[in-house]
Short mmCIF file of C-alpha atoms and ligand atoms in Angstrom, two decimals:
data_model
loop_
_atom_site.label_atom_id
_atom_site.label_comp_id
_atom_site.label_asym_id
_atom_site.label_seq_id
_atom_site.Cartn_x
_atom_site.Cartn_y
_atom_site.Cartn_z
CA UNK A 623 102.89 3.23 114.31
CA UNK A 624 101.17 4.77 111.16
CA UNK A 625 97.94 6.39 109.78
CA UNK A 626 96.55 6.90 106.39
CA UNK A 627 94.53 10.89 105.64
CA UNK A 628 94.24 12.19 102.51
CA UNK A 629 94.79 15.42 103.23
CA UNK A 630 97.42 16.82 106.04
CA UNK A 631 97.29 20.16 107.40
CA UNK A 632 99.89 21.15 108.85
CA UNK A 633 99.78 23.82 111.58
CA UNK A 634 96.24 23.95 113.79
CA UNK A 635 95.63 28.37 114.31
CA UNK A 636 93.01 29.99 113.06
CA UNK A 637 94.26 29.36 108.75
CA UNK A 638 95.07 25.04 109.57
CA UNK A 639 91.37 25.18 111.46
CA UNK A 640 89.68 26.77 108.77
CA UNK A 641 90.43 25.09 106.75
CA UNK A 642 89.60 21.62 107.63
CA UNK A 643 86.76 23.12 108.63
CA UNK A 644 86.25 24.65 104.92
CA UNK A 645 87.61 21.58 103.27
CA UNK A 646 84.52 18.96 105.94
CA UNK A 647 82.23 20.86 105.45
CA UNK A 648 82.81 20.73 100.97
CA UNK A 649 80.33 18.27 99.92
CA UNK A 650 81.93 17.70 96.78
CA UNK A 651 85.28 16.08 99.56
CA UNK A 652 84.53 12.92 101.12
CA UNK A 653 88.07 12.05 102.11
CA UNK A 654 89.74 12.03 105.65
CA UNK A 655 91.49 15.38 107.22
CA UNK A 656 94.23 15.54 110.10
CA UNK A 657 95.61 18.86 112.01
CA UNK A 658 99.13 18.83 113.44
CA UNK A 659 99.51 20.97 116.07
CA UNK A 660 102.43 20.76 118.23
CA UNK A 661 100.89 23.08 121.10
CA UNK A 662 97.15 23.04 121.06
CA UNK A 663 97.49 26.14 124.46
CA UNK A 664 98.65 28.08 121.23
CA UNK A 665 100.74 29.88 123.34
CA UNK A 666 103.46 31.09 120.74
CA UNK A 667 100.85 31.29 118.18
CA UNK A 668 100.37 34.20 115.79
CA UNK A 669 96.48 33.61 116.28
CA UNK A 670 95.58 34.33 119.75
CA UNK A 671 97.88 37.41 120.11
CA UNK A 672 96.35 39.62 116.97
CA UNK A 673 94.61 42.46 117.57
CA UNK A 674 91.55 41.15 115.80
CA UNK A 675 91.37 43.58 113.61
CA UNK A 676 89.24 42.95 110.14
CA UNK A 677 88.48 45.97 107.54
CA UNK A 678 88.23 46.15 103.53
CA UNK A 679 89.96 49.23 103.05
CA UNK A 680 92.64 47.23 101.80
CA UNK A 681 94.13 48.67 98.76
CA UNK A 682 94.72 44.94 96.34
CA UNK A 683 91.13 43.78 95.27
CA UNK A 684 91.45 40.83 96.98
CA UNK A 685 92.34 41.73 99.98
CA UNK A 686 89.27 43.30 99.80
CA UNK A 687 87.05 40.95 98.58
CA UNK A 688 88.91 38.11 100.81
CA UNK A 689 88.33 40.10 103.96
CA UNK A 690 84.53 41.00 102.71
CA UNK A 691 83.91 37.50 102.87
CA UNK A 692 85.95 37.18 106.23
CA UNK A 693 83.50 40.23 107.93
CA UNK A 694 79.96 38.27 106.67
CA UNK A 695 81.04 34.52 107.53
CA UNK A 696 82.55 36.00 110.87
CA UNK A 697 78.57 37.87 111.14
CA UNK A 698 76.92 34.66 110.38
CA UNK A 699 79.47 32.17 112.39
CA UNK A 700 76.62 31.14 114.71
CA UNK A 701 75.07 29.75 111.89
CA UNK A 702 78.14 28.19 109.68
CA UNK A 703 80.18 27.19 112.60
CA UNK A 704 77.58 26.42 115.56
CA UNK A 705 77.65 22.76 117.42
CA UNK A 706 74.80 21.50 118.30
CA UNK A 707 72.82 24.16 119.62
CA UNK A 708 75.96 25.82 121.27
CA UNK A 709 76.74 28.97 118.56
CA UNK A 710 80.08 30.55 118.89
CA UNK A 711 80.27 34.23 120.89
CA UNK A 712 83.10 36.20 118.20
CA UNK A 713 81.93 39.79 120.28
CA UNK A 714 82.62 41.20 116.39
CA UNK A 715 81.99 45.05 116.94
CA UNK A 716 81.52 47.15 114.27
CA UNK A 717 83.13 49.95 115.16
CA UNK A 718 84.64 50.89 111.95
CA UNK A 719 88.84 51.65 111.01
CA UNK A 720 89.53 55.41 110.30
CA UNK A 721 92.25 56.41 108.54
CA UNK A 722 93.64 59.59 108.66
CA UNK A 723 95.89 61.55 106.55
CA UNK A 724 97.52 64.48 107.07
CA UNK A 725 98.21 65.56 103.20
CA UNK A 726 100.65 63.52 101.61
CA UNK A 727 98.04 59.97 102.21
CA UNK A 728 95.54 61.75 101.01
CA UNK A 729 95.47 61.10 97.47
CA UNK A 730 96.23 57.16 98.03
CA UNK A 731 93.06 57.24 100.37
CA UNK A 732 90.96 58.73 97.68
CA UNK A 733 92.17 55.86 94.97
CA UNK A 734 91.57 52.90 97.68
CA UNK A 735 88.63 54.24 98.48
CA UNK A 736 86.89 54.38 95.01
CA UNK A 737 88.20 51.03 94.55
CA UNK A 738 86.58 49.78 97.57
CA UNK A 739 83.07 51.14 96.56
CA UNK A 740 84.07 49.40 93.40
CA UNK A 741 84.07 45.88 95.36
CA UNK A 742 80.87 46.92 97.82
CA UNK A 743 83.11 47.85 100.71
CA UNK A 744 80.92 51.38 102.32
CA UNK A 745 84.22 53.34 102.86
CA UNK A 746 83.16 57.23 103.46
CA UNK A 747 86.23 59.50 102.78
CA UNK A 748 85.62 61.67 105.53
CA UNK A 749 86.64 65.64 105.58
CA UNK A 750 88.83 67.33 108.78
CA UNK A 751 85.68 69.13 109.45
CA UNK A 752 83.22 66.03 108.97
CA UNK A 753 85.89 64.01 111.29
CA UNK A 754 85.38 66.72 114.23
CA UNK A 755 81.91 66.22 114.12
CA UNK A 756 82.04 63.10 114.08
CA UNK A 757 84.71 62.32 116.75
CA UNK A 758 84.59 64.94 118.97
CA UNK A 759 87.83 63.53 120.91
CA UNK A 760 90.30 63.55 117.67
CA UNK A 761 92.66 66.62 117.15
CA UNK A 762 91.91 67.85 113.67
CA UNK A 763 94.07 70.32 113.49
CA UNK A 764 96.86 68.95 111.42
CA UNK A 765 94.53 66.43 109.29
CA UNK A 766 93.45 66.46 105.52
CA UNK A 767 91.19 64.15 105.62
CA UNK A 768 90.00 60.56 106.66
CA UNK A 769 88.45 57.75 105.67
CA UNK A 770 86.29 55.25 107.52
CA UNK A 771 85.16 51.86 107.17
CA UNK A 772 81.24 51.80 109.04
CA UNK A 773 79.83 48.65 108.20
CA UNK A 774 81.71 45.32 107.91
CA UNK A 775 85.01 46.59 109.80
CA UNK A 776 85.85 46.03 113.09
CA UNK A 777 87.77 43.75 115.28
CA UNK A 778 86.59 40.52 117.27
CA UNK A 779 88.18 38.03 119.46
CA UNK A 780 90.55 35.72 117.96
CA UNK A 781 91.02 33.14 119.35
CA UNK A 782 87.34 32.73 120.00
CA UNK A 783 87.41 32.80 115.84
CA UNK A 784 90.14 29.68 116.07
CA UNK A 785 87.87 27.54 118.87
CA UNK A 786 85.40 28.64 117.45
CA UNK A 787 87.15 26.78 113.75
CA UNK A 788 88.55 24.21 115.64
CA UNK A 789 85.91 22.96 117.51
CA UNK A 790 83.52 22.26 114.20
CA UNK A 791 86.20 20.66 112.45
CA UNK A 792 86.18 17.91 115.02
CA UNK A 793 82.43 17.81 114.55
CA UNK A 794 82.93 17.53 111.20
CA UNK A 795 85.29 14.56 111.90
CA UNK A 796 88.76 16.21 111.23
CA UNK A 797 91.24 14.80 113.64
CA UNK A 798 93.48 17.07 115.40
CA UNK A 799 96.63 15.50 115.96
CA UNK A 800 99.00 16.85 119.30
CA UNK A 801 102.28 16.17 117.57
CA UNK A 802 105.01 18.22 115.89
CA UNK A 803 105.85 17.97 112.37
CA UNK A 804 109.82 16.88 111.84
CA UNK A 805 109.90 15.74 108.08
CA UNK A 806 108.66 14.69 104.81
CA UNK A 807 108.46 12.20 102.51
CA UNK A 808 108.66 12.79 98.82
CA UNK A 809 108.69 10.19 95.99
CA UNK A 810 108.24 11.15 92.49
CA UNK A 811 107.52 14.10 92.81
CA UNK A 812 105.19 14.30 94.99
CA UNK A 813 104.63 14.73 99.67
CA UNK A 814 103.69 10.55 100.92
CA UNK A 815 104.24 11.02 104.03
CA UNK A 816 103.82 13.40 107.05
CA UNK A 817 106.73 12.04 109.54
CA UNK A 818 106.24 13.32 113.32
CA UNK A 819 108.25 14.10 116.43
CA UNK A 820 106.64 11.31 117.84
CA UNK A 821 108.03 8.19 115.28
CA UNK A 822 104.46 8.06 113.64
CA UNK A 823 104.49 8.19 110.41
CA UNK A 824 101.26 10.09 108.62
CA UNK A 825 100.17 9.05 104.96
CA UNK A 826 98.62 11.04 102.75
CA UNK A 827 97.33 12.48 99.75
CA UNK A 828 97.68 15.92 100.26
CA UNK A 829 99.73 18.37 102.59
CA UNK A 830 98.46 21.97 103.44
CA UNK A 831 101.26 24.43 104.80
CA UNK A 832 99.96 26.65 107.52
CA UNK A 833 102.60 26.59 109.65
CA UNK A 834 102.54 30.78 110.40
CA UNK A 835 106.18 31.60 111.14
CA UNK A 836 107.18 27.79 110.59
CA UNK A 837 106.37 27.35 107.15
CA UNK A 838 109.54 28.87 105.21
CA UNK A 839 111.40 25.35 107.55
CA UNK A 840 108.50 23.29 106.19
CA UNK A 841 108.12 25.01 102.18
CA UNK A 842 112.22 23.99 102.59
CA UNK A 843 111.83 20.23 102.93
CA UNK A 844 109.90 20.12 99.07
CA UNK A 845 112.78 22.54 97.84
CA UNK A 846 110.98 25.57 97.74
CA UNK A 847 112.19 29.37 99.50
CA UNK A 848 109.29 30.21 101.15
CA UNK A 849 110.27 33.99 101.65
CA UNK A 850 108.50 34.55 104.48
CA UNK A 851 110.16 35.72 108.24
CA UNK A 852 109.03 36.35 112.21
CA UNK A 853 108.86 39.93 112.52
CA UNK A 854 107.69 40.74 116.05
CA UNK A 855 105.02 43.41 117.05
CA UNK A 856 104.51 44.90 120.14
CA UNK A 857 100.31 45.23 121.67
CA UNK A 858 100.01 47.38 124.84
CA UNK A 859 96.99 47.94 126.78
CA UNK A 860 96.24 51.11 128.18
CA UNK A 861 93.59 52.88 130.58
CA UNK A 862 92.43 56.52 129.85
CA UNK A 863 90.86 58.49 132.64
CA UNK A 864 88.30 60.30 130.20
CA UNK A 865 85.25 57.95 129.18
CA UNK A 866 85.56 57.90 124.96
CA UNK A 867 82.25 57.03 122.91
CA UNK A 868 82.52 55.71 119.27
CA UNK A 869 86.35 55.02 118.70
CA UNK A 870 87.22 53.24 115.64
CA UNK A 871 90.29 51.10 115.44
CA UNK A 872 92.45 54.30 114.33
CA UNK A 873 95.35 54.48 112.46
CA UNK A 874 97.34 58.42 112.56
CA UNK A 875 98.85 59.06 109.79
CA UNK A 876 102.38 58.50 111.61
CA UNK A 877 101.22 54.52 111.56
CA UNK A 878 100.38 54.19 114.99
CA UNK A 879 96.52 52.71 115.57
CA UNK A 880 94.85 52.27 118.43
CA UNK A 881 91.54 50.78 119.66
CA UNK A 882 89.82 50.39 122.54
CA UNK A 883 89.29 46.99 124.16
CA UNK A 884 87.01 46.13 126.73
CA UNK A 885 87.56 49.53 129.20
CA UNK A 886 91.03 49.91 128.07
CA UNK A 887 92.45 50.71 124.83
CA UNK A 888 95.62 48.65 122.46
CA UNK A 889 98.06 49.69 120.44
CA UNK A 890 101.11 49.10 118.17
CA UNK A 891 102.71 50.72 115.71
CA UNK A 892 104.75 48.93 113.27
CA UNK A 893 108.83 49.82 112.64
CA UNK A 894 110.17 51.10 109.47
CA UNK A 895 110.71 48.57 106.55
CA UNK A 896 114.82 48.86 107.82
CA UNK A 897 114.58 48.40 111.29
CA UNK A 898 111.76 45.15 111.05
CA UNK A 899 114.99 42.67 111.98
CA UNK A 900 113.77 38.55 111.87
CA UNK A 901 112.69 37.70 115.29
CA UNK A 902 111.08 34.77 117.70
CA UNK A 903 111.88 36.11 120.63
CA UNK A 904 108.43 37.63 122.95
CA UNK A 905 110.45 40.33 124.46
CA UNK A 906 109.28 43.16 124.40
CA UNK A 907 109.93 46.97 124.42
CA UNK A 908 108.53 49.50 126.29
CA UNK A 909 110.39 52.78 125.10
CA UNK A 910 108.88 51.86 121.20
CA UNK A 911 105.76 53.29 123.97
CA UNK A 912 106.86 55.76 126.13
CA UNK A 913 109.03 57.58 123.18
CA UNK A 914 107.35 56.92 119.88
CA UNK A 915 103.17 55.48 120.36
CA UNK A 916 102.06 57.60 123.58
CA UNK A 917 103.36 61.05 122.28
CA UNK A 918 101.86 60.22 119.06
CA UNK A 919 98.56 59.64 120.20
CA UNK A 920 98.39 62.06 122.72
CA UNK A 921 98.34 64.72 119.73
CA UNK A 922 96.60 63.22 118.68
CA UNK A 923 94.16 62.41 120.76
CA UNK A 924 93.90 65.40 123.87
CA UNK A 925 92.48 62.47 126.46
CA UNK A 926 95.59 60.38 125.86
CA UNK A 927 97.43 62.75 127.72
CA UNK A 928 96.30 61.17 130.93
CA UNK A 929 96.81 57.27 130.22
CA UNK A 930 98.43 54.99 132.63
CA UNK A 931 100.20 51.75 130.36
CA UNK A 932 98.22 48.61 131.62
CA UNK A 933 100.30 45.58 130.50
CA UNK A 934 101.86 44.28 126.91
CA UNK A 935 102.65 41.19 125.02
CA UNK A 936 105.00 40.82 121.62
CA UNK A 937 104.01 38.85 118.60
CA UNK A 938 105.19 37.27 115.03
CA UNK A 939 103.90 38.64 112.24
CA UNK A 940 103.96 35.42 109.39
CA UNK A 941 106.17 38.46 107.50
CA UNK A 942 105.91 38.00 103.36
CA UNK A 943 109.54 40.28 102.73
CA UNK A 944 108.08 40.18 98.36
CA UNK A 945 104.91 41.69 99.29
CA UNK A 946 103.19 41.54 102.20
CA UNK A 947 100.31 39.74 100.79
CA UNK A 948 99.68 35.89 101.34
CA UNK A 949 101.25 33.21 98.75
CA UNK A 950 98.49 30.93 98.33
CA UNK A 951 98.18 27.64 96.13
CA UNK A 952 100.53 24.00 94.97
CA UNK A 953 103.88 23.93 95.36
CA UNK A 954 104.78 24.42 91.36
CA UNK A 955 107.00 20.79 91.32
CA UNK A 956 104.88 19.61 94.38
CA UNK A 957 101.30 18.99 93.38
CA UNK A 958 100.41 17.78 96.14
CA UNK A 959 101.74 20.12 98.77
CA UNK A 960 99.21 23.55 99.17
CA UNK A 961 100.58 26.61 100.85
CA UNK A 962 98.88 29.59 102.50
CA UNK A 963 101.52 32.16 104.32
CA UNK A 964 102.81 35.78 104.87
CA UNK A 965 99.87 37.51 105.69
CA UNK A 966 102.06 39.87 107.66
CA UNK A 967 99.28 41.46 109.87
CA UNK A 968 95.96 40.26 108.14
CA UNK A 969 95.58 36.85 108.69
CA UNK A 970 93.23 36.56 110.80
CA UNK A 971 90.20 38.49 109.16
CA UNK A 972 92.05 36.98 105.93
CA UNK A 973 91.28 33.09 107.83
CA UNK A 974 87.79 32.27 106.35
CA UNK A 975 88.35 32.83 103.05
CA UNK A 976 91.67 31.34 103.10
CA UNK A 977 90.24 28.43 104.34
CA UNK A 978 87.64 28.43 101.73
CA UNK A 979 90.27 29.09 98.36
CA UNK A 980 91.90 26.09 100.51
CA UNK A 981 89.02 23.43 100.30
CA UNK A 982 88.38 24.73 96.86
CA UNK A 983 91.87 24.33 95.31
CA UNK A 984 91.31 20.15 97.42
CA UNK A 985 88.05 19.88 96.41
CA UNK A 986 87.86 21.06 92.74
CA UNK A 987 91.56 21.64 91.94
CA UNK A 988 90.75 25.65 91.36
CA UNK A 989 89.05 28.20 92.46
CA UNK A 990 85.10 28.36 92.48
CA UNK A 991 84.61 32.04 94.34
CA UNK A 992 88.05 34.22 94.83
CA UNK A 993 90.21 34.47 92.29
CA UNK A 994 93.72 34.26 93.92
CA UNK A 995 95.38 32.82 91.31
CA UNK A 996 97.96 36.17 91.62
CA UNK A 997 98.56 35.14 95.02
CA UNK A 998 99.84 31.81 94.28
CA UNK A 999 103.91 31.28 94.62
CA UNK A 1000 104.49 31.54 90.87
CA UNK A 1001 105.02 35.31 91.34
CA UNK A 1002 107.67 35.38 94.32
CA UNK A 1003 109.45 32.96 91.70
CA UNK A 1004 108.61 35.98 89.06
CA UNK A 1005 109.74 38.18 91.20
CA UNK A 1006 106.17 39.38 90.90
CA UNK A 1007 105.59 41.87 93.66
CA UNK A 1008 102.06 42.67 94.74
CA UNK A 1009 102.47 46.18 96.85
CA UNK A 1010 99.27 46.30 99.34
CA UNK A 1011 99.48 50.09 99.96
CA UNK A 1012 97.67 49.45 103.18
CA UNK A 1013 99.61 47.25 105.53
CA UNK A 1014 99.23 48.18 109.42
C1 LIG B 1381 100.71 41.96 117.53
C2 LIG B 1381 100.00 40.81 115.51
C3 LIG B 1381 98.49 41.22 115.80
C4 LIG B 1381 98.32 41.07 115.01
N1 LIG B 1381 97.05 41.72 113.72
C5 LIG B 1381 95.85 41.59 113.21
C6 LIG B 1381 94.92 41.81 112.85
O1 LIG B 1381 94.87 42.84 113.42
N2 LIG B 1381 93.69 41.88 112.24
C7 LIG B 1381 94.34 40.25 111.43
O2 LIG B 1381 93.32 40.10 110.13
N3 LIG B 1381 95.98 39.82 111.58
C8 LIG B 1381 96.14 40.58 112.86
N4 LIG B 1381 97.61 39.80 113.20
C9 LIG B 1381 98.29 38.60 111.55
C10 LIG B 1381 96.60 37.16 112.28
O3 LIG B 1381 97.60 37.13 113.91
C11 LIG B 1381 98.09 35.86 112.04
O4 LIG B 1381 98.04 36.62 110.60
C12 LIG B 1381 97.31 35.12 111.54
O5 LIG B 1381 96.90 34.26 113.02
C13 LIG B 1381 98.01 33.82 110.92
O6 LIG B 1381 97.44 32.34 111.77
P1 LIG B 1381 97.57 31.00 111.24
O7 LIG B 1381 96.96 29.98 111.07
O8 LIG B 1381 99.20 31.14 110.19
O9 LIG B 1381 99.17 30.63 112.16
P2 LIG B 1381 99.33 30.83 113.77
O10 LIG B 1381 98.14 31.49 114.38
O11 LIG B 1381 100.78 31.12 113.96
O12 LIG B 1381 99.36 28.81 113.73
C14 LIG B 1381 100.45 28.39 113.38
C15 LIG B 1381 100.21 27.53 114.34
O13 LIG B 1381 101.16 26.37 113.88
C16 LIG B 1381 101.62 25.87 114.24
N5 LIG B 1381 102.64 24.70 113.39
C17 LIG B 1381 104.06 25.29 113.19
N6 LIG B 1381 105.06 25.04 112.89
C18 LIG B 1381 104.64 23.37 113.11
C19 LIG B 1381 105.06 22.09 113.02
N7 LIG B 1381 106.10 21.72 113.10
N8 LIG B 1381 104.29 21.09 113.29
C20 LIG B 1381 103.07 21.15 113.65
N9 LIG B 1381 102.23 22.90 114.08
C21 LIG B 1381 103.38 23.19 113.94
C22 LIG B 1381 102.01 26.08 115.17
O14 LIG B 1381 102.25 25.48 116.54
C23 LIG B 1381 100.70 27.71 115.10
O15 LIG B 1381 99.83 26.73 116.09
C24 LIG B 1381 98.23 40.32 113.86
C25 LIG B 1381 99.41 39.40 114.41
C26 LIG B 1381 100.39 39.58 115.43
C27 LIG B 1381 101.57 38.91 115.94
#
């Protein structure tokens, strides 16, 4: 059996579904779109395992602009993603991100804040006294300062955003196919067809690789060496006896982060670079919570001395080994193979702008809004890393 689509998107997570929505909604594009997703329950995908954070506090201009669009899109999702009278509820909590510094990192916070404000973000620099006044639950005794983003920063429900993109894309005639892409047929430097595990072949005009942690295997089929690998991260859910109000997503100088989640809190930390092996399992590490995260949190927020761990989950970053930034664009030597991979922990908030960017590339052959050419695969070939200082 075979069918033909103008665009085949591999992977129907938040990025693939956003790309499908933006392309289907793009007036300049009138072709057919299929999204191939091997597991529509998304049991192991990164999207539903995300912490849902969105912020403009990045050090790379593109990332600031990308998330800025993400925030405005999320805020107006009811308008863009409603199907009929049904508007999605993304539960966006605009409660801010708070980066803390003990001294060494203060210069970076100051430099980043200048750049963020130039690009329209509302980041505030705060002294320890200002922090203590605004966040009375915070231990500021060893802090040199912090940066706080009260506008367009906070968190949302990742699964709801994914489902909203998916539902809207389907309403715009995108075809979702439950199957696994098992290979690509190439001819004269182009992808001719996408082969599915079921035996079906999909002839295609273009292919978009949105396969998350699996993207590097798919890229290898067209001869691309994509430096993206699965790196495990843990999220711990705990209950705090004391009631705290006005808690933003707070990042301790150690890298430990915490934010409210309903009546509870969630927290986590990224490991040191040398202690971060590739991993595809979901085994949990409770020692990390007991030995590092909890003591750090209890120092930073004294109320967290009396907490109870409720549960935890693991998920995988699609980690870009070169520079922890997305690799987006068309493959240099395969004119109809597009990719958006290697989000390294910020793909949820980037999904609206990245979906829009992919639709621009496909519909117009170039970016129309945010210029993401620096994030193309060419930088991998040239070894030109674009370092993002604020990877959480
Ligand atoms: C613990 C954790 C916390 C995070 N916190 C944040 C955060 O606070 N803010 C933020 O912005 N981001 C965060 N992220 C990152 C974010 O979740 C990801 O960057 C984003 O979800 C990536 O979306 P995706 O669609 O590329 O990948 P996925 O959601 O993984 O989707 C990829 C899909 O491709 C499918 N697929 C793969 N191979 C094939 C194939 N051969 N055939 C068919 N289908 C295939 C998979 O089944 C999967 O559903 C976090 C991630 C984790 C793990």
